[in-house]
Every structure is written in structure tokens, then in C-alpha cells.
JSON list of C-alpha atoms in Angstrom, two decimals:
[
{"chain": "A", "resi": 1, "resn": "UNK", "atom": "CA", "xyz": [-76.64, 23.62, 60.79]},
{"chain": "A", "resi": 2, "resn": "UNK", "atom": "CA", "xyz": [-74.60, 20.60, 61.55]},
{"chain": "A", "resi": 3, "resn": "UNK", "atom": "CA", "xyz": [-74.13, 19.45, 57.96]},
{"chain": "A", "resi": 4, "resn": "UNK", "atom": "CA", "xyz": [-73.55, 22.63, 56.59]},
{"chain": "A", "resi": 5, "resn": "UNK", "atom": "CA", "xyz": [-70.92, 22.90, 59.77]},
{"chain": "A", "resi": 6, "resn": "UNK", "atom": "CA", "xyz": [-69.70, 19.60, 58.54]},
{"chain": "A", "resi": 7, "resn": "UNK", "atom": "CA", "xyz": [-69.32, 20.06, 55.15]},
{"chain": "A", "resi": 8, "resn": "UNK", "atom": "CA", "xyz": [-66.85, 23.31, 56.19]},
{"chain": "A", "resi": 9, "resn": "UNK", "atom": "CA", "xyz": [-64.65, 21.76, 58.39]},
{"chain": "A", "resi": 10, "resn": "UNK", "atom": "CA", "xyz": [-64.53, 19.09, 55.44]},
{"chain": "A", "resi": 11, "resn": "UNK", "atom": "CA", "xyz": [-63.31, 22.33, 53.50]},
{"chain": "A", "resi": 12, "resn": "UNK", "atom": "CA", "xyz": [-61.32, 23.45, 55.94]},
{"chain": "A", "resi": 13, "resn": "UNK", "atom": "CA", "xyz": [-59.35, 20.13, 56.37]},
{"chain": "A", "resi": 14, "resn": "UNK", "atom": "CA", "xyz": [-58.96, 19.63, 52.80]},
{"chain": "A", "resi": 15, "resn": "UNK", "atom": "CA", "xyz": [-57.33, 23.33, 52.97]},
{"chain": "A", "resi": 16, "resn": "UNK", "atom": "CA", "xyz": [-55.40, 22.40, 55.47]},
{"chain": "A", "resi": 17, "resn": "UNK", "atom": "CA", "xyz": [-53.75, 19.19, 54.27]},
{"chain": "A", "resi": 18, "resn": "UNK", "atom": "CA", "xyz": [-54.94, 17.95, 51.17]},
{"chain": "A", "resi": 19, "resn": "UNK", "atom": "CA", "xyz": [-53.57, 20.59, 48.77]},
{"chain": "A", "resi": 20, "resn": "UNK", "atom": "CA", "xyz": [-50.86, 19.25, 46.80]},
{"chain": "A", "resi": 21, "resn": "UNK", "atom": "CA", "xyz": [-47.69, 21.16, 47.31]},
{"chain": "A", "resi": 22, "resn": "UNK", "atom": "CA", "xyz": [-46.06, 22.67, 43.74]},
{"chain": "A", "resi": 23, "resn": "UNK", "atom": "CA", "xyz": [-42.77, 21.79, 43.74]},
{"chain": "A", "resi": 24, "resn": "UNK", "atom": "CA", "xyz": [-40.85, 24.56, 41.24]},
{"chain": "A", "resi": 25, "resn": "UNK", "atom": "CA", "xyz": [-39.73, 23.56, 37.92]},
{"chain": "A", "resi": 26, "resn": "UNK", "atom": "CA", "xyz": [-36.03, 23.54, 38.23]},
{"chain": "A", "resi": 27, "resn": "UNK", "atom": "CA", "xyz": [-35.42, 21.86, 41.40]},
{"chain": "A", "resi": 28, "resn": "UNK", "atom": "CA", "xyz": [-37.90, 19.29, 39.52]},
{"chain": "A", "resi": 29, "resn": "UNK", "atom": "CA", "xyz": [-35.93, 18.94, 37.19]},
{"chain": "A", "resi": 30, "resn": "UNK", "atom": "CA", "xyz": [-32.49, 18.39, 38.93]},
{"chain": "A", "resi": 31, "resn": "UNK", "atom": "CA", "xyz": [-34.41, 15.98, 41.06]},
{"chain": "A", "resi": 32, "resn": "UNK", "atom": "CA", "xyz": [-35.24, 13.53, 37.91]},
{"chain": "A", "resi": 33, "resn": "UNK", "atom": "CA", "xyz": [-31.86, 14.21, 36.59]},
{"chain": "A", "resi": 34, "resn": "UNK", "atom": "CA", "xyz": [-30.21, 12.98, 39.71]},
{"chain": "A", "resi": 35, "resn": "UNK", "atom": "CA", "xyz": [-32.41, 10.03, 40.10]},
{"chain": "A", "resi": 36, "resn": "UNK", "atom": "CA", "xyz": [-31.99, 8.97, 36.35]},
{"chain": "A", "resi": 37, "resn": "UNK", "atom": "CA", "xyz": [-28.01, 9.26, 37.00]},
{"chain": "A", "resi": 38, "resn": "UNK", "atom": "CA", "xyz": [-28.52, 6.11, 39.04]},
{"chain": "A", "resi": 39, "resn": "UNK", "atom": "CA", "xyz": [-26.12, 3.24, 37.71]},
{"chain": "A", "resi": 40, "resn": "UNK", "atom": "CA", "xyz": [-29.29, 1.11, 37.85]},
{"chain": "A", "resi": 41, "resn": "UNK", "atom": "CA", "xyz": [-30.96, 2.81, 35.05]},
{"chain": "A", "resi": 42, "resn": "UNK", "atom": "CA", "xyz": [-28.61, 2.65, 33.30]},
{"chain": "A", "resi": 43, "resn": "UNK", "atom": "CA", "xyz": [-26.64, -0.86, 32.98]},
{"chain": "A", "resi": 44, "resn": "UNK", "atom": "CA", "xyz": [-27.90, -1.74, 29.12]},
{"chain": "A", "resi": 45, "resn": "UNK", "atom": "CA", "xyz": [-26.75, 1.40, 27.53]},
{"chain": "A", "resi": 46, "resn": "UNK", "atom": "CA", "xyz": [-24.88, 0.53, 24.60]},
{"chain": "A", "resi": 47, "resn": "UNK", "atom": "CA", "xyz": [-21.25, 0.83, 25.67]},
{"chain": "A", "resi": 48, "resn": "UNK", "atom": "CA", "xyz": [-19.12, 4.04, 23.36]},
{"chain": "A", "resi": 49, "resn": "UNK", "atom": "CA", "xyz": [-18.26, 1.98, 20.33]},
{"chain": "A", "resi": 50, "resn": "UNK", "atom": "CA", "xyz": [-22.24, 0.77, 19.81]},
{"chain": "A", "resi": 51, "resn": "UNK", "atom": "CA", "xyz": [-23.24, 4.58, 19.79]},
{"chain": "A", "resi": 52, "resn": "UNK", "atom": "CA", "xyz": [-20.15, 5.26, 17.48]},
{"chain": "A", "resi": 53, "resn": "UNK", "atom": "CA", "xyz": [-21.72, 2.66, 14.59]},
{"chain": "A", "resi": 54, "resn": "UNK", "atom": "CA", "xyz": [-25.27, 3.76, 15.61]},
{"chain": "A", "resi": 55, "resn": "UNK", "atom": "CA", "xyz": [-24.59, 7.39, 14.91]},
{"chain": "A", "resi": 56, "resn": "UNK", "atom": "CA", "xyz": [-22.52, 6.45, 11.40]},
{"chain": "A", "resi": 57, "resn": "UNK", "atom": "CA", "xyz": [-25.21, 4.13, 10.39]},
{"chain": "A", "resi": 58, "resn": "UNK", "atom": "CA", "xyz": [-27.62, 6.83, 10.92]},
{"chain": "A", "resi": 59, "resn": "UNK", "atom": "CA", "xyz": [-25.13, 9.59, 8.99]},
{"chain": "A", "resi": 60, "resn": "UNK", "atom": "CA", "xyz": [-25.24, 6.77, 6.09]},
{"chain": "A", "resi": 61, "resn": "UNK", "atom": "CA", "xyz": [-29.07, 6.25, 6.41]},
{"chain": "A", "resi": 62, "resn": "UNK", "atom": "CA", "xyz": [-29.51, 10.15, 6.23]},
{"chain": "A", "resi": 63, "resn": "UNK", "atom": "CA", "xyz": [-27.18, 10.16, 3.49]},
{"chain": "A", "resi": 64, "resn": "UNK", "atom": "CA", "xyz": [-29.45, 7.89, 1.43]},
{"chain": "A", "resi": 65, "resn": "UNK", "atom": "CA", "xyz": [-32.67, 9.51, 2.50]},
{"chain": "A", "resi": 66, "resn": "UNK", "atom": "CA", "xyz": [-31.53, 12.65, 1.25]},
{"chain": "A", "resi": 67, "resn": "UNK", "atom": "CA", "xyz": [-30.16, 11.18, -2.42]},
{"chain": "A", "resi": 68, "resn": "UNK", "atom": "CA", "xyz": [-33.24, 9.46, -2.03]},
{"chain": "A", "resi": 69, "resn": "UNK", "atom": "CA", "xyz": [-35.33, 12.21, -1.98]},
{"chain": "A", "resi": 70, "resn": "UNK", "atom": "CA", "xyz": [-33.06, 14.45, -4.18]},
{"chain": "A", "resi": 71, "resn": "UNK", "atom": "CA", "xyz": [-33.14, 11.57, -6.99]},
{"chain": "A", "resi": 72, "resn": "UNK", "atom": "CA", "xyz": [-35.99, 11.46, -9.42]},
{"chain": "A", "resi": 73, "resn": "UNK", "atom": "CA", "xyz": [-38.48, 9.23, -8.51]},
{"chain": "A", "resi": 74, "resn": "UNK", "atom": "CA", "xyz": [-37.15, 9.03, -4.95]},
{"chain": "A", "resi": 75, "resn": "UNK", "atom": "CA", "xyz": [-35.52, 5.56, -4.08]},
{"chain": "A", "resi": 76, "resn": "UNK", "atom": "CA", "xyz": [-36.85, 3.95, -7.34]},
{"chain": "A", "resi": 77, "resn": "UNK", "atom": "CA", "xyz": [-34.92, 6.77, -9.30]},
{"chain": "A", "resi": 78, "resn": "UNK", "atom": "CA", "xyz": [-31.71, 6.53, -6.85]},
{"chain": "A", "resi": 79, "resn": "UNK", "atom": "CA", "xyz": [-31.73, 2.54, -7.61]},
{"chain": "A", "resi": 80, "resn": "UNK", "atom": "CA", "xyz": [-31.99, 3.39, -11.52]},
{"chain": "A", "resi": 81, "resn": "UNK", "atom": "CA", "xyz": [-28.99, 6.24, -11.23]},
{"chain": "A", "resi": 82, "resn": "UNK", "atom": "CA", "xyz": [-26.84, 3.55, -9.34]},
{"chain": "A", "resi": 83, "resn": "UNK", "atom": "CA", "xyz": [-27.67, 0.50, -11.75]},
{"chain": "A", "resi": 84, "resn": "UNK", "atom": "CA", "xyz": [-26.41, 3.07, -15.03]},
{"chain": "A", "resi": 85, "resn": "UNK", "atom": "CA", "xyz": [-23.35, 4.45, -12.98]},
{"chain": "A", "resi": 86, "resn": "UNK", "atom": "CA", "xyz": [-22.56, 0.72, -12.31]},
{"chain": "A", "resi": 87, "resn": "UNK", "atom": "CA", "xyz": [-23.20, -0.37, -16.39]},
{"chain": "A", "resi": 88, "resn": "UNK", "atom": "CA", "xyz": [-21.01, 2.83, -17.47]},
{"chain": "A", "resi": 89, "resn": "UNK", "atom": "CA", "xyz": [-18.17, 1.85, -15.41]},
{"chain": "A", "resi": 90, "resn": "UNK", "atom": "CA", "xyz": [-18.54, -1.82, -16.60]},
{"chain": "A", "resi": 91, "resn": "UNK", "atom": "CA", "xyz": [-18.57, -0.82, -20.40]},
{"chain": "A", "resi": 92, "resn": "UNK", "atom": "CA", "xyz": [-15.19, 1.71, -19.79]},
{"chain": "A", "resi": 93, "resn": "UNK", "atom": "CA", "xyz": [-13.50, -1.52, -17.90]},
{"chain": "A", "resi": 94, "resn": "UNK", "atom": "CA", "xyz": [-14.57, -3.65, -21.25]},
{"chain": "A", "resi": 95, "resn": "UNK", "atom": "CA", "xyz": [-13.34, -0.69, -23.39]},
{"chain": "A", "resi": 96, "resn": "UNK", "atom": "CA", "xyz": [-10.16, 0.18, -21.70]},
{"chain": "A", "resi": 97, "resn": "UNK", "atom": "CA", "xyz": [-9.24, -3.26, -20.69]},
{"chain": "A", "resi": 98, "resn": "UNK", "atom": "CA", "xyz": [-7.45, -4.03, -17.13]},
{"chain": "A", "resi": 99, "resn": "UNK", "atom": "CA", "xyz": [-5.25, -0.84, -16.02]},
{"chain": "A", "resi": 100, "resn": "UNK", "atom": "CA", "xyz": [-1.60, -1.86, -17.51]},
{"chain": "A", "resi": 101, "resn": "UNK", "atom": "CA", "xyz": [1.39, -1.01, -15.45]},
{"chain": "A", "resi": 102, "resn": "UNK", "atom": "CA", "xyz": [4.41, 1.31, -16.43]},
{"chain": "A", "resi": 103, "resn": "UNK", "atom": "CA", "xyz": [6.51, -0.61, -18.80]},
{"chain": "A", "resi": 104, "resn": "UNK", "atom": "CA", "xyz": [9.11, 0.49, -15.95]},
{"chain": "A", "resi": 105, "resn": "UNK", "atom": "CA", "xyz": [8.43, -1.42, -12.76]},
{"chain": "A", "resi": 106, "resn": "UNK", "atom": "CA", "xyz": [9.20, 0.86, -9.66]},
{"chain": "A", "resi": 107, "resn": "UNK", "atom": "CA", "xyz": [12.50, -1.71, -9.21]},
{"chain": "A", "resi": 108, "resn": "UNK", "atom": "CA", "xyz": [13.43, -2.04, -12.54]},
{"chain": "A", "resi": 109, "resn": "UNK", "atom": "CA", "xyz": [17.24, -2.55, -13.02]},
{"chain": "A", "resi": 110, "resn": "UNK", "atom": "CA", "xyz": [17.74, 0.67, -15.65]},
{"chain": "A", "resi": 111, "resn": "UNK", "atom": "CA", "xyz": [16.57, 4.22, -15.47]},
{"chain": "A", "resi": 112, "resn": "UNK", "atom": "CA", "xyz": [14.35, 5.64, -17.69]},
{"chain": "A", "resi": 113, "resn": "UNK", "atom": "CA", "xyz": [16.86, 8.50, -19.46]},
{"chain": "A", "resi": 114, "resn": "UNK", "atom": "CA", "xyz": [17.45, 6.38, -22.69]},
{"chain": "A", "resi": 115, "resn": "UNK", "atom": "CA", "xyz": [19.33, 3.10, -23.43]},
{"chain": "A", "resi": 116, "resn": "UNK", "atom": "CA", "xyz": [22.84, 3.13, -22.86]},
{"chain": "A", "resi": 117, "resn": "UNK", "atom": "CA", "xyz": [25.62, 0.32, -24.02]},
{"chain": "A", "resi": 118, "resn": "UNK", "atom": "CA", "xyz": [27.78, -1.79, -21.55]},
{"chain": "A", "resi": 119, "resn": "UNK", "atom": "CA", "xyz": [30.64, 0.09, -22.38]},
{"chain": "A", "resi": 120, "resn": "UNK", "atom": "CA", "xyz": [28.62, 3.19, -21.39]},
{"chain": "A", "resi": 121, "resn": "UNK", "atom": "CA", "xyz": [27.83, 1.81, -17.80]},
{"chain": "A", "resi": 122, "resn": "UNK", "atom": "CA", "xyz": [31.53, 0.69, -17.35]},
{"chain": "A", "resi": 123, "resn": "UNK", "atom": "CA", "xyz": [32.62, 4.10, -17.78]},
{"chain": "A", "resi": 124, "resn": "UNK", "atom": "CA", "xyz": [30.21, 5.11, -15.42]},
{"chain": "A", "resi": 125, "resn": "UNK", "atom": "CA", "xyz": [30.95, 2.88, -12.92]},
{"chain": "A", "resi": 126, "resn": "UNK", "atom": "CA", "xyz": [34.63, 3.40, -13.18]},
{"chain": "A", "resi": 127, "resn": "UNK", "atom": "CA", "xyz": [34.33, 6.96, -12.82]},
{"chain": "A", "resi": 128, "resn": "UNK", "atom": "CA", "xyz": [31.94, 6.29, -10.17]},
{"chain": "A", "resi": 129, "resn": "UNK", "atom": "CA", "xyz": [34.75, 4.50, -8.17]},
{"chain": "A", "resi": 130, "resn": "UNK", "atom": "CA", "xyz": [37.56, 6.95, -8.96]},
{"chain": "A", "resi": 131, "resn": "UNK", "atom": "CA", "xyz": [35.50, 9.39, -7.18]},
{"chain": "A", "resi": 132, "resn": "UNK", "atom": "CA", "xyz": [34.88, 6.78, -4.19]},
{"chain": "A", "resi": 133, "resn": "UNK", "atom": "CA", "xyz": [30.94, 6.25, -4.89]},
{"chain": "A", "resi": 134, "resn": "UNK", "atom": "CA", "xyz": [30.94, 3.05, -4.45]},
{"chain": "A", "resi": 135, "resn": "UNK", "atom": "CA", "xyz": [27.19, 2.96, -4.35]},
{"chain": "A", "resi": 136, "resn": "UNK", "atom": "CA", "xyz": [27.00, 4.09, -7.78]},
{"chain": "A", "resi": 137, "resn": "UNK", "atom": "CA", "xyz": [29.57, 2.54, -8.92]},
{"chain": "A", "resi": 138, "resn": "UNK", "atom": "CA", "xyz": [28.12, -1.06, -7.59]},
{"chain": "A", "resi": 139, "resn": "UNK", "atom": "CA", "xyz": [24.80, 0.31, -9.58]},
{"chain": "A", "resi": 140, "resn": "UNK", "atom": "CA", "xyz": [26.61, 0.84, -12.75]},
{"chain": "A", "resi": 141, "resn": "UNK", "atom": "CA", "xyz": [28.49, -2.12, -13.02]},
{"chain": "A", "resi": 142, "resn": "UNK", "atom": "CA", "xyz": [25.50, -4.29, -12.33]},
{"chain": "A", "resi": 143, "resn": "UNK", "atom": "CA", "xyz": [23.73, -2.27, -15.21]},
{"chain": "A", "resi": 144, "resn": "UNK", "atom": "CA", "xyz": [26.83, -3.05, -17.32]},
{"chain": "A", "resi": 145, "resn": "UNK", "atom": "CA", "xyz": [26.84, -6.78, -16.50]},
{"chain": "A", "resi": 146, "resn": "UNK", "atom": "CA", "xyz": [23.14, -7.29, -17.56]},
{"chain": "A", "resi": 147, "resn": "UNK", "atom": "CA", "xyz": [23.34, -4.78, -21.03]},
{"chain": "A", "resi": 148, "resn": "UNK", "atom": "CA", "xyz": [26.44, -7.14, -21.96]},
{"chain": "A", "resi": 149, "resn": "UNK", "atom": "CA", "xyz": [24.17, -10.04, -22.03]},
{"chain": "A", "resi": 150, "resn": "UNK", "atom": "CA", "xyz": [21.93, -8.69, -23.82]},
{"chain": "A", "resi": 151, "resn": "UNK", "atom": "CA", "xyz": [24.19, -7.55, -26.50]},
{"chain": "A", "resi": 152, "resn": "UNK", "atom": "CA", "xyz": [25.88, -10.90, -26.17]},
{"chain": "A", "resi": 153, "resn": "UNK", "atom": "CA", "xyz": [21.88, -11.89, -27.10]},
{"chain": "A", "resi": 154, "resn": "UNK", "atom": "CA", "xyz": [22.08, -14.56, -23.70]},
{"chain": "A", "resi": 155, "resn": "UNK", "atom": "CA", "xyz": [19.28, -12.08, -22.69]},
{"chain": "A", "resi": 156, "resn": "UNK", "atom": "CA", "xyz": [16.58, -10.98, -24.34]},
{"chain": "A", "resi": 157, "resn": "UNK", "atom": "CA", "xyz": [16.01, -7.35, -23.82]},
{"chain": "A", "resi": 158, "resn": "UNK", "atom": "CA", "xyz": [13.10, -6.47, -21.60]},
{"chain": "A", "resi": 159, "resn": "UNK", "atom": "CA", "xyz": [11.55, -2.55, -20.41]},
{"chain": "A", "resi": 160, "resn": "UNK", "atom": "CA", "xyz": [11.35, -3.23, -16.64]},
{"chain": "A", "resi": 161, "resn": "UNK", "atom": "CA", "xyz": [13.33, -5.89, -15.85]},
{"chain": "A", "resi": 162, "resn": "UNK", "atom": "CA", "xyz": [14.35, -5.93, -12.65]},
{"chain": "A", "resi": 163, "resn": "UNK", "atom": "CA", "xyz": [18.30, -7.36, -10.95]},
{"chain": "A", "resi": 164, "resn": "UNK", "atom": "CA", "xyz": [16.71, -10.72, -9.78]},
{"chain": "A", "resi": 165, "resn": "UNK", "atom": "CA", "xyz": [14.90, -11.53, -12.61]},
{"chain": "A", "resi": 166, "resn": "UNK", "atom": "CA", "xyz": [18.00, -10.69, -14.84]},
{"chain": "A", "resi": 167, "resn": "UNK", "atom": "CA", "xyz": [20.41, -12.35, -12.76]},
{"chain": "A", "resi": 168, "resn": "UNK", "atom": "CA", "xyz": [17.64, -15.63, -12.55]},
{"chain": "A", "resi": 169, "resn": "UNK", "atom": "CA", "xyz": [17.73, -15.89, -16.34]},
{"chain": "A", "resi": 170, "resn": "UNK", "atom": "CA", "xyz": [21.32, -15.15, -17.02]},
{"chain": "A", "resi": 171, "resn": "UNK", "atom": "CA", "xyz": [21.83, -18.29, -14.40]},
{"chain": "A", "resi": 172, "resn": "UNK", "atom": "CA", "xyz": [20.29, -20.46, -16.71]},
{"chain": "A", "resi": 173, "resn": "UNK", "atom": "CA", "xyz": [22.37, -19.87, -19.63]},
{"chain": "A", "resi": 174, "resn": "UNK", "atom": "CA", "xyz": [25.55, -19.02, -17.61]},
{"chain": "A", "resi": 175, "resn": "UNK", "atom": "CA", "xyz": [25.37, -22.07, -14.86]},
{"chain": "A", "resi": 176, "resn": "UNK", "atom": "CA", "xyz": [28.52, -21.99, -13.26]},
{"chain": "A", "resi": 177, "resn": "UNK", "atom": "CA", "xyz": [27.87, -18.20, -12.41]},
{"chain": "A", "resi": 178, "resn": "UNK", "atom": "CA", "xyz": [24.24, -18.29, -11.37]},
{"chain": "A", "resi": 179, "resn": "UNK", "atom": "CA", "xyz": [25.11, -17.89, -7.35]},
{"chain": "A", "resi": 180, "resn": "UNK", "atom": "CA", "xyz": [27.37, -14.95, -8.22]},
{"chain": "A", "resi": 181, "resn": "UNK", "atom": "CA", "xyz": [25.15, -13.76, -10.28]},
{"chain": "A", "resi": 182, "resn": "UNK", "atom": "CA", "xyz": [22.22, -13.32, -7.40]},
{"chain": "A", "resi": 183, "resn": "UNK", "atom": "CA", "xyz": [24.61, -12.11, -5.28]},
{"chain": "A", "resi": 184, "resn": "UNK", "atom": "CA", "xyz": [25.10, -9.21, -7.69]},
{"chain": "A", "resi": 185, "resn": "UNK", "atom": "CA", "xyz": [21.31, -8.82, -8.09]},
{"chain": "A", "resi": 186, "resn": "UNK", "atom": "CA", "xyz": [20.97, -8.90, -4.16]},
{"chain": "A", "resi": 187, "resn": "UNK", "atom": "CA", "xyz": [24.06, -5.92, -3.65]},
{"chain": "A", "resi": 188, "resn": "UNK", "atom": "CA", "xyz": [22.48, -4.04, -6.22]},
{"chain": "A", "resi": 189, "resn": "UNK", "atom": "CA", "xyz": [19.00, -3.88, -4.71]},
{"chain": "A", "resi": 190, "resn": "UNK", "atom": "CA", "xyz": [20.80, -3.59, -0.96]},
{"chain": "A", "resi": 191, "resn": "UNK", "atom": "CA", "xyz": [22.34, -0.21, -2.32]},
{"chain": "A", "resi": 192, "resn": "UNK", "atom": "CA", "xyz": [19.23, 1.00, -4.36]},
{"chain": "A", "resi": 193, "resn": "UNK", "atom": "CA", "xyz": [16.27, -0.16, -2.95]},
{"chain": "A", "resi": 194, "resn": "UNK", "atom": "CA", "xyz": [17.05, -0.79, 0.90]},
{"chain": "A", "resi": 195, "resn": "UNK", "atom": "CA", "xyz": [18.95, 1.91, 2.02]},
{"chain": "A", "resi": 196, "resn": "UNK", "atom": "CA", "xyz": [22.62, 0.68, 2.21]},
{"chain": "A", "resi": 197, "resn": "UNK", "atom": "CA", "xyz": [26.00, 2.08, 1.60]},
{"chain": "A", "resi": 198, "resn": "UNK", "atom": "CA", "xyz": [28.23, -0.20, -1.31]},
{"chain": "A", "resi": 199, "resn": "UNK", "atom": "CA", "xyz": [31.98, -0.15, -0.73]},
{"chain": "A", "resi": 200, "resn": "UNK", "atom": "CA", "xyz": [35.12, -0.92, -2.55]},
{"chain": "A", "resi": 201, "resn": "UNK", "atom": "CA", "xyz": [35.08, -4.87, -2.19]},
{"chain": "A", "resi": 202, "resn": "UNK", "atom": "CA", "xyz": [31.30, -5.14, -2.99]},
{"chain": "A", "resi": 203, "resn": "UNK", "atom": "CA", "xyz": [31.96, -3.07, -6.29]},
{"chain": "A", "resi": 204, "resn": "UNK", "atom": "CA", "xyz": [35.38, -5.08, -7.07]},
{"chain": "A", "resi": 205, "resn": "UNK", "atom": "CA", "xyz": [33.34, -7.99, -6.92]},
{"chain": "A", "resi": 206, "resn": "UNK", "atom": "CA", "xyz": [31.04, -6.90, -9.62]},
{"chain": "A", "resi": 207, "resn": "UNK", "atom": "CA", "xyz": [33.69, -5.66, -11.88]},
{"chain": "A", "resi": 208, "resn": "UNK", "atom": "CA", "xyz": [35.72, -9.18, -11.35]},
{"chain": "A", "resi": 209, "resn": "UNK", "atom": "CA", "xyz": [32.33, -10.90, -12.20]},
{"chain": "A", "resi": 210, "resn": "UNK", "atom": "CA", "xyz": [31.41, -8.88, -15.32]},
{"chain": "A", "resi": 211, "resn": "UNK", "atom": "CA", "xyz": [34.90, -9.30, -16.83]},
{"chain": "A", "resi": 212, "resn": "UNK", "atom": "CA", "xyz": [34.59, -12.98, -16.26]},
{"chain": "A", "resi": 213, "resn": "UNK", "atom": "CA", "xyz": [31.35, -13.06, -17.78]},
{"chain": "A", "resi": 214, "resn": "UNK", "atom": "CA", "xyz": [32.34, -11.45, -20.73]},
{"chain": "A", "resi": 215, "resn": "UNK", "atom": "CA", "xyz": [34.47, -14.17, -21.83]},
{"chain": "A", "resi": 216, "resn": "UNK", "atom": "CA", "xyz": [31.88, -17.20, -20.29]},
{"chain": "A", "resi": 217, "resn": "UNK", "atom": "CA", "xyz": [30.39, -19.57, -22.79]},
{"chain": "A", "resi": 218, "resn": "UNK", "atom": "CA", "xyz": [26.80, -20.21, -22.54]},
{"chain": "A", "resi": 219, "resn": "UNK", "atom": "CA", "xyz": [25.17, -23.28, -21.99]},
{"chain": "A", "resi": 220, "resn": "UNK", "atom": "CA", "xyz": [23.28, -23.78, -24.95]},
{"chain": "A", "resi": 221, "resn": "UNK", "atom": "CA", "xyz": [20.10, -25.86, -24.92]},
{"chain": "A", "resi": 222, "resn": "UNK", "atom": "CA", "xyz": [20.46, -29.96, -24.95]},
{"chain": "A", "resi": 223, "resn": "UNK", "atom": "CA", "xyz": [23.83, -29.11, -23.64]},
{"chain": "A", "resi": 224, "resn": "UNK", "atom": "CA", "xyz": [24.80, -31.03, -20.92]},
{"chain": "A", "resi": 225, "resn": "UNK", "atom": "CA", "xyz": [27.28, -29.05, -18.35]},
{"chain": "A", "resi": 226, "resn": "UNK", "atom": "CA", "xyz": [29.54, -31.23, -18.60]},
{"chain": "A", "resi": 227, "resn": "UNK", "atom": "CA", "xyz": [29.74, -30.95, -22.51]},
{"chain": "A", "resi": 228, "resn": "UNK", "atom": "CA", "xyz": [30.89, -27.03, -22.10]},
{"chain": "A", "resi": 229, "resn": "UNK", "atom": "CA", "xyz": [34.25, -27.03, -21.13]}
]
């Protein structure tokens, strides 16, 4: 009697108290979300830019993966495809040769609408001026200046030449106007190239330098300067 009396009030306690409670599955939930919010937990996350690269490194590995796996022979095959795509391009570049440039550089000195004599830029220019655009005008005469050396042959003629490089070799042969000569070049790319407005003096200066260049001697080679006059 006593031990089967004992062994239910053993029941009976464990009934009472010993039952675990079930706590429902949402407030659970919450609970662990609120307790893993803690700052402590989380003070080695990788900070915004680390998850940035980690999430394109795994775009690029999944990008791979699924070449990879579309390739023959899986990543042997991709290897093979990238080792011929690499040898094609190699024998074009040996074929082709080095890309060439426009034989007009994007500064050159003369448009591309056909060549055109000195006389044929002076007009220009004069008309240009006549009409007060002096921008034009400044253009034109420095166009004029450089196809007179060249028909003068004190300058070879050259697709793409640009003003400085025209007015740097005319300086060599034409000494005593080399400074007025750049500062042509530099008013003509001022006007064309950067954005600013010629006026009257700037072009008058041109004009005053190409007529004075038309009658210059040039220094010939093993010609002192001093032996010119």
C-alpha cells in the first residue's frame, strides 16, 4: 500500500511541476530574434562593403559554375573554349596589325572637306572678318599661313597635322618667327579647341604674320642665322 501510495504521489508531483511548459512557436521565435539582435552577437559581421564583394564574388563564381557546367567537358572544356578564344584573338591582332588611327587626328589643323590653297583660306578668312567672325576668320588665316608653307615646300605636307606641330616645324626653318608662330598655333587652338571667342586684334595679328611670312627667307641647313640677312 505504501509504495504503491508512493509511487502516485511521485506521479502526482511530477504532474504537478515537472511537465515542461510549451512555449508557442511564434512568440519563440520573436524571442530568439530579439536575443540574436544583441550588439554582442554581432560585432564581427563583415561591415556593408565586405558583403558587397562577397555577394559579387559569389555572382562571378556562379557565373563560372554555370559556363562550367554549360561547356563541354565541364571546367576542362570551359578552360579549352577560353585558351582558343584567346589564340583567335592573338592571330587577328598578328593579322590586322596594331589598330591605326584616323589619318585626321581629332585636333588636326584642316578639315576633312578636300584640300584647299592659301589663297583659298585667305578669302575665307577675309570674308570671315568682313562679316565680324573673328573666330573663323582667326581659323582661316592660321590654315592659310601653314598651306603657304607648304606650297612654299618649308613644310612638308602632312594628313593630321595639328597648329603646334606646324607652327614647331615652321620655327625651325623660319627662326626669327618661331615665337609668333606658337602664338598663332596657341590662338588657333584657344578658338577651336577650348571654347574661346577670337576678335579683331587676335585675327589682325595673324594676317600681319602671314603676309610677313610670305616674303621670309628660310634658314636653310648649315646656315648660320647670322648668314641670312
Amino acid at each position: 500500500m505504501s509504495g504503491a501510495g508512493g509511487t502516485a504521489t511521485a506521479r502526482s508531483d511530477t504532474a504537478a511541476g515537472d511537465i515542461p511548459v510549451d512555449t508557442p512557436r511564434l512568440p519563440a521565435r520573436e524571442a530568439a530574434e530579439s536575443e540574436l539582435s544583441r550588439p554582442m552577437y554581432h560585432e564581427n559581421d563583415p561591415n556593408f562593403l565586405q558583403r558587397a564583394l562577397n555577394q559579387f564574388w559569389d555572382w562571378v563564381a556562379g557565373v563560372f559554375d554555370a559556363a562550367a557546367g554549360a561547356a563541354p567537358g565541364g571546367p576542362a572544356g570551359l578552360a579549352v573554349l577560353v585558351v582558343v578564344v584567346i589564340g583567335l584573338a592573338a592571330a587577328l591582332w598578328w593579322r590586322l596589325g596594331t589598330p591605326k588611327r584616323s589619318s585626321r587626328s581629332a585636333d588636326a589643323l584642316f578639315d576633312s572637306d578636300g584640300p584647299r590653297s592659301a589663297a583659298q583660306h585667305r578669302t575665307a578668312a577675309e570674308a570671315h572678318a568682313a562679316a565680324l567672325r573673328w573666330t573663323e576668320a582667326v581659323q582661316e588665316r592660321m590654315r592659310a599661313i601653314v598651306r603657304s608653307l607648304e606650297e612654299r615646300a618649308l613644310l612638308d605636307p602632312r594628313a593630321g597635322r595639328t597648329a603646334d606641330e606646324a607652327a614647331a616645324e615652321a620655327g625651325r626653318t623660319l627662326p626669327e618667327h618661331a615665337t609668333r608662330l606658337r602664338t598663332a598655333a596657341r590662338s588657333f587652338d584657344d578658338v577651336t579647341y577650348g571654347g574661346r571667342t577670337a576678335n579683331r586684334s587676335a585675327y589682325l595679328s595673324l594676317r600681319t604674320l602671314d603676309l610677313e611670312l610670305d616674303e621670309a627667307k628660310p634658314l636653310l641647313p648649315g646656315t648660320s642665322r647670322g648668314a641670312t640677312g
